[in-house]
Short mmCIF file of C-alpha atoms and ligand atoms in Angstrom, two decimals:
data_model
loop_
_atom_site.label_atom_id
_atom_site.label_comp_id
_atom_site.label_asym_id
_atom_site.label_seq_id
_atom_site.Cartn_x
_atom_site.Cartn_y
_atom_site.Cartn_z
CA MET A 848 64.17 159.68 -161.24
CA LYS A 849 65.06 163.34 -161.05
CA LEU A 850 67.34 165.00 -163.60
CA ILE A 851 68.84 168.15 -162.16
CA GLY A 852 69.79 171.09 -164.34
CA ILE A 853 68.30 173.76 -166.55
CA PRO A 854 67.25 172.07 -169.81
CA VAL A 855 68.78 174.71 -172.10
CA SER A 856 72.18 173.30 -171.08
CA PRO A 857 73.31 171.06 -173.96
CA PHE A 858 74.43 168.38 -171.50
CA VAL A 859 71.09 168.35 -169.70
CA ARG A 860 69.23 168.37 -173.03
CA LYS A 861 71.27 165.40 -174.25
CA VAL A 862 69.99 163.28 -171.34
CA ILE A 863 66.43 164.56 -171.78
CA LEU A 864 66.55 163.60 -175.47
CA VAL A 865 67.51 160.06 -174.45
CA LEU A 866 64.81 159.79 -171.76
CA GLU A 867 62.12 161.21 -174.03
CA GLU A 868 63.02 159.06 -177.04
CA HIS A 869 62.91 155.91 -174.94
CA GLY A 870 59.76 156.81 -173.03
CA ILE A 871 61.38 156.80 -169.59
CA ASP A 872 59.53 158.75 -166.90
CA PHE A 873 61.54 161.45 -165.16
CA GLU A 874 61.20 164.71 -163.38
CA ASN A 875 63.38 167.70 -164.23
CA ASP A 876 64.60 170.19 -161.64
CA PRO A 877 65.53 173.23 -163.74
CA SER A 878 66.50 175.38 -160.76
CA VAL A 879 70.20 174.46 -160.94
CA SER A 880 72.29 176.20 -163.60
CA PRO A 881 75.92 177.29 -163.94
CA LEU A 882 74.78 180.66 -162.57
CA SER A 883 72.81 179.18 -159.71
CA VAL A 884 74.45 176.32 -157.86
CA PRO A 885 72.68 175.76 -154.53
CA GLU A 886 74.56 175.24 -151.31
CA GLY A 887 75.33 171.55 -150.83
CA TYR A 888 74.93 170.71 -154.54
CA ARG A 889 78.62 169.97 -155.00
CA GLU A 890 78.73 167.74 -151.93
CA LYS A 891 75.56 165.81 -152.75
CA TYR A 892 75.53 165.66 -156.54
CA HIS A 893 78.47 167.04 -158.46
CA PRO A 894 81.93 167.86 -157.03
CA LEU A 895 82.59 170.07 -160.05
CA GLY A 896 79.38 172.03 -159.56
CA LYS A 897 78.25 171.27 -163.10
CA ILE A 898 74.94 170.11 -164.56
CA PRO A 899 73.38 167.65 -165.10
CA ALA A 900 73.13 165.41 -162.07
CA LEU A 901 70.73 162.55 -161.44
CA GLU A 902 68.90 161.49 -158.32
CA ASP A 903 67.35 158.03 -158.31
CA GLY A 904 66.15 157.23 -154.80
CA ASP A 905 69.23 157.33 -152.60
CA PHE A 906 71.56 157.19 -155.59
CA CYS A 907 73.08 160.41 -156.95
CA LEU A 908 75.24 160.66 -160.05
CA ALA A 909 77.10 163.42 -161.92
CA ASP A 910 77.87 163.81 -165.63
CA SER A 911 75.61 163.40 -168.66
CA SER A 912 77.53 160.46 -170.15
CA ALA A 913 77.65 158.59 -166.84
CA ILE A 914 73.93 159.25 -166.41
CA ILE A 915 73.12 157.85 -169.87
CA ALA A 916 75.25 154.75 -169.12
CA TYR A 917 73.32 154.29 -165.87
CA ILE A 918 69.95 154.70 -167.59
CA ASN A 919 71.03 152.18 -170.24
CA ASP A 920 71.82 149.61 -167.55
CA LYS A 921 68.74 150.40 -165.46
CA PHE A 922 66.39 149.92 -168.42
CA PRO A 923 68.04 147.15 -170.49
CA GLU A 924 64.81 146.55 -172.39
CA LYS A 925 65.07 150.06 -173.88
CA GLU A 926 68.34 149.22 -175.65
CA ILE A 927 69.62 152.77 -175.46
CA PHE A 928 72.98 151.55 -176.68
CA SER A 929 73.26 149.09 -179.53
CA LYS A 930 73.91 145.47 -178.57
CA ASP A 931 76.57 145.45 -181.27
CA ILE A 932 79.75 146.33 -179.37
CA GLN A 933 81.39 148.20 -182.25
CA THR A 934 78.28 150.30 -182.91
CA LYS A 935 78.02 151.04 -179.19
CA ALA A 936 81.70 151.99 -178.99
CA LYS A 937 81.38 154.28 -181.99
CA SER A 938 78.35 155.90 -180.44
CA LEU A 939 80.34 156.60 -177.27
CA TRP A 940 83.13 158.12 -179.35
CA ILE A 941 80.81 160.45 -181.27
CA GLU A 942 79.17 161.47 -178.00
CA GLU A 943 82.60 162.26 -176.57
CA TYR A 944 83.53 164.24 -179.70
CA CYS A 945 80.36 166.31 -179.38
CA ASP A 946 80.79 166.82 -175.63
CA THR A 947 84.39 168.00 -176.00
CA LYS A 948 85.23 169.26 -179.50
CA VAL A 949 81.83 170.61 -180.57
CA ALA A 950 80.97 171.86 -177.08
CA GLY A 951 84.41 173.31 -176.41
CA GLU A 952 85.08 175.00 -179.72
CA LEU A 953 81.58 175.95 -180.89
CA THR A 954 78.85 175.86 -178.22
CA GLY A 955 81.18 177.01 -175.46
CA VAL A 956 82.07 180.02 -177.59
CA ILE A 957 78.99 180.94 -179.68
CA PHE A 958 76.22 180.01 -177.22
CA PHE A 959 78.29 181.14 -174.26
CA GLN A 960 79.19 184.53 -175.70
CA ARG A 961 75.92 185.48 -177.35
CA ILE A 962 73.39 183.86 -175.01
CA VAL A 963 75.03 183.30 -171.62
CA ARG A 964 77.12 186.47 -171.55
CA GLY A 965 75.07 188.65 -173.89
CA LYS A 966 71.50 187.77 -172.95
CA ILE A 967 71.53 186.02 -169.59
CA MET A 968 74.33 187.88 -167.82
CA LYS A 969 73.68 191.03 -169.84
CA GLN A 970 77.40 191.60 -170.20
CA GLU A 971 79.39 192.72 -173.17
CA TYR A 972 80.46 189.72 -175.17
CA ASP A 973 83.19 189.07 -177.69
CA GLU A 974 81.78 188.77 -181.21
CA GLY A 975 85.37 188.34 -182.43
CA LEU A 976 85.57 185.01 -180.61
CA VAL A 977 82.24 184.03 -182.16
CA ASN A 978 83.43 184.89 -185.67
CA ASN A 979 86.66 183.02 -185.14
CA ALA A 980 84.71 179.93 -184.05
CA ILE A 981 82.42 180.17 -187.09
CA GLU A 982 85.21 180.79 -189.58
CA ASN A 983 88.00 178.60 -188.22
CA SER A 984 86.64 176.01 -185.79
CA ALA A 985 83.39 175.04 -187.49
CA PRO A 986 84.63 173.88 -190.93
CA PRO A 987 86.85 170.98 -189.80
CA ILE A 988 84.24 169.90 -187.26
CA PHE A 989 81.43 169.76 -189.83
CA ASP A 990 83.72 168.18 -192.42
CA TYR A 991 84.46 165.41 -189.92
CA LEU A 992 80.82 164.94 -188.92
CA SER A 993 79.81 164.90 -192.61
CA SER A 994 82.35 162.16 -193.21
CA VAL A 995 80.84 160.14 -190.34
CA LEU A 996 77.31 160.69 -191.66
CA GLY A 997 78.13 159.93 -195.29
CA ASP A 998 74.92 158.93 -197.05
CA GLN A 999 73.35 157.47 -193.92
CA GLN A 1000 70.16 158.68 -192.31
CA TYR A 1001 71.77 158.88 -188.86
CA LEU A 1002 75.37 159.06 -187.67
CA LEU A 1003 75.51 155.33 -186.95
CA GLY A 1004 73.38 154.13 -189.84
CA ASP A 1005 69.63 153.74 -189.91
CA THR A 1006 68.95 154.02 -186.16
CA TYR A 1007 68.57 157.27 -184.22
CA SER A 1008 71.11 156.92 -181.39
CA THR A 1009 72.78 158.73 -178.51
CA ALA A 1010 75.42 159.89 -181.00
CA ASP A 1011 72.75 161.88 -182.86
CA MET A 1012 71.28 163.12 -179.59
CA ALA A 1013 74.68 164.36 -178.40
CA LEU A 1014 75.26 166.27 -181.63
CA LEU A 1015 71.72 167.57 -181.89
CA SER A 1016 71.85 168.93 -178.38
CA GLN A 1017 74.92 171.03 -179.20
CA LEU A 1018 73.39 172.18 -182.49
CA VAL A 1019 70.20 173.30 -180.78
CA ALA A 1020 72.26 175.43 -178.39
CA LEU A 1021 74.16 176.82 -181.36
CA SER A 1022 70.91 177.68 -183.12
CA TYR A 1023 69.85 179.69 -180.05
CA GLY A 1024 73.12 181.56 -180.55
CA GLY A 1025 72.13 182.30 -184.16
CA PHE A 1026 74.41 179.73 -185.75
CA HIS A 1027 73.14 177.10 -188.19
CA ILE A 1028 74.94 174.58 -190.38
CA ASP A 1029 75.44 176.07 -193.83
CA SER A 1030 73.31 173.92 -196.16
CA MET A 1031 75.40 174.97 -199.18
CA GLN A 1032 78.63 173.79 -197.59
CA TRP A 1033 77.32 170.71 -195.72
CA PRO A 1034 74.01 169.84 -197.47
CA LYS A 1035 73.67 166.30 -196.15
CA LEU A 1036 74.49 167.31 -192.59
CA ALA A 1037 72.01 170.21 -192.73
CA ALA A 1038 69.25 167.95 -194.10
CA TYR A 1039 70.05 165.35 -191.45
CA VAL A 1040 69.65 167.97 -188.70
CA ASP A 1041 66.31 169.12 -190.16
CA ASN A 1042 65.18 165.51 -190.09
CA LEU A 1043 66.28 165.08 -186.46
CA LYS A 1044 64.33 168.18 -185.45
CA SER A 1045 61.19 166.69 -186.97
CA LEU A 1046 61.30 163.54 -184.81
CA PRO A 1047 58.36 163.47 -182.36
CA SER A 1048 60.52 163.01 -179.24
CA VAL A 1049 62.79 165.88 -180.31
CA GLN A 1050 59.83 168.15 -180.95
CA ARG A 1051 58.49 167.41 -177.47
CA VAL A 1052 61.87 168.23 -175.89
CA LEU A 1053 62.32 171.45 -177.84
CA SER A 1054 58.82 172.74 -177.22
CA ALA A 1055 59.11 171.96 -173.49
CA GLU A 1056 62.21 174.13 -173.14
CA GLN A 1057 60.78 177.14 -175.00
CA GLU A 1058 59.18 178.56 -171.88
CA ILE A 1059 62.47 178.57 -169.98
CA LEU A 1060 64.33 179.86 -173.01
CA ALA A 1061 61.88 182.73 -173.41
CA GLU A 1062 62.94 184.02 -169.99
CA PHE A 1063 66.42 184.65 -171.39
CA VAL A 1064 66.27 185.20 -175.12
N1 GSH B 1260 81.14 166.51 -169.00
C1 GSH B 1260 80.02 167.15 -168.34
C2 GSH B 1260 79.95 168.60 -168.78
C3 GSH B 1260 78.86 169.33 -168.04
C4 GSH B 1260 78.97 170.83 -168.21
O1 GSH B 1260 80.02 171.38 -168.59
N2 GSH B 1260 77.88 171.52 -167.87
C5 GSH B 1260 77.89 172.96 -167.92
C6 GSH B 1260 76.53 173.50 -168.31
S1 GSH B 1260 76.20 173.32 -170.02
C7 GSH B 1260 78.16 173.48 -166.53
O2 GSH B 1260 77.55 173.04 -165.59
N3 GSH B 1260 79.08 174.44 -166.41
C8 GSH B 1260 79.37 175.06 -165.17
C9 GSH B 1260 80.83 175.05 -164.83
O3 GSH B 1260 81.64 174.64 -165.68
O4 GSH B 1260 81.15 175.47 -163.72
C10 GSH B 1260 78.75 166.39 -168.67
O5 GSH B 1260 78.70 165.74 -169.74
O6 GSH B 1260 77.83 166.38 -167.85
#
């Protein structure tokens, strides 16, 4: 199985976190990024020209969430999603929240401005947009995620799940953009993230992407 897309993309990283946690062999093609979409990529893999995409033999698939659903069905013994239908549904909701709200209002602003525009494209970027995201967008998002976490170890209880992976992936991108959850304001959420980063599969994923990251940052 080949996962296509540069691994510093939060959507690519989310899939890699799943594959790594569940010990599923894959190959990553990091040559495709939003700034480098090869000819024919849209036609073969992703009509929107986004990453990630998956190639599994003759089968090609776009979109991180669709890819995770496919991997879940291809490797039922890995139990990527909970067998409990309500836990699974909640996991899908949190993943969607992270992919849209967190990605759109935080990562898509802070990581995009400071890293993509500032470092990768070497363009002037808008620190005003970044500050607005930090001051106005972040608090309700982290209040909500704190309410989901409560006193649990992970977002869905005592099992590390795709919901945690989806959030962690956005938070890693945000940390590259110099933004971290304020441990005074959201102490449980900050401690939870520190714990996630110490998981062996997460450490493997993060150390593997450092080389690519170093080219930009
Ligand atoms: N819903 C998609 C979002 C993918 C996405 O937005 N990827 C970004 C990279 S982080 C991208 O390829 N952007 C390029 C573009 O929007 O043209 C998924 O989950 O795969």
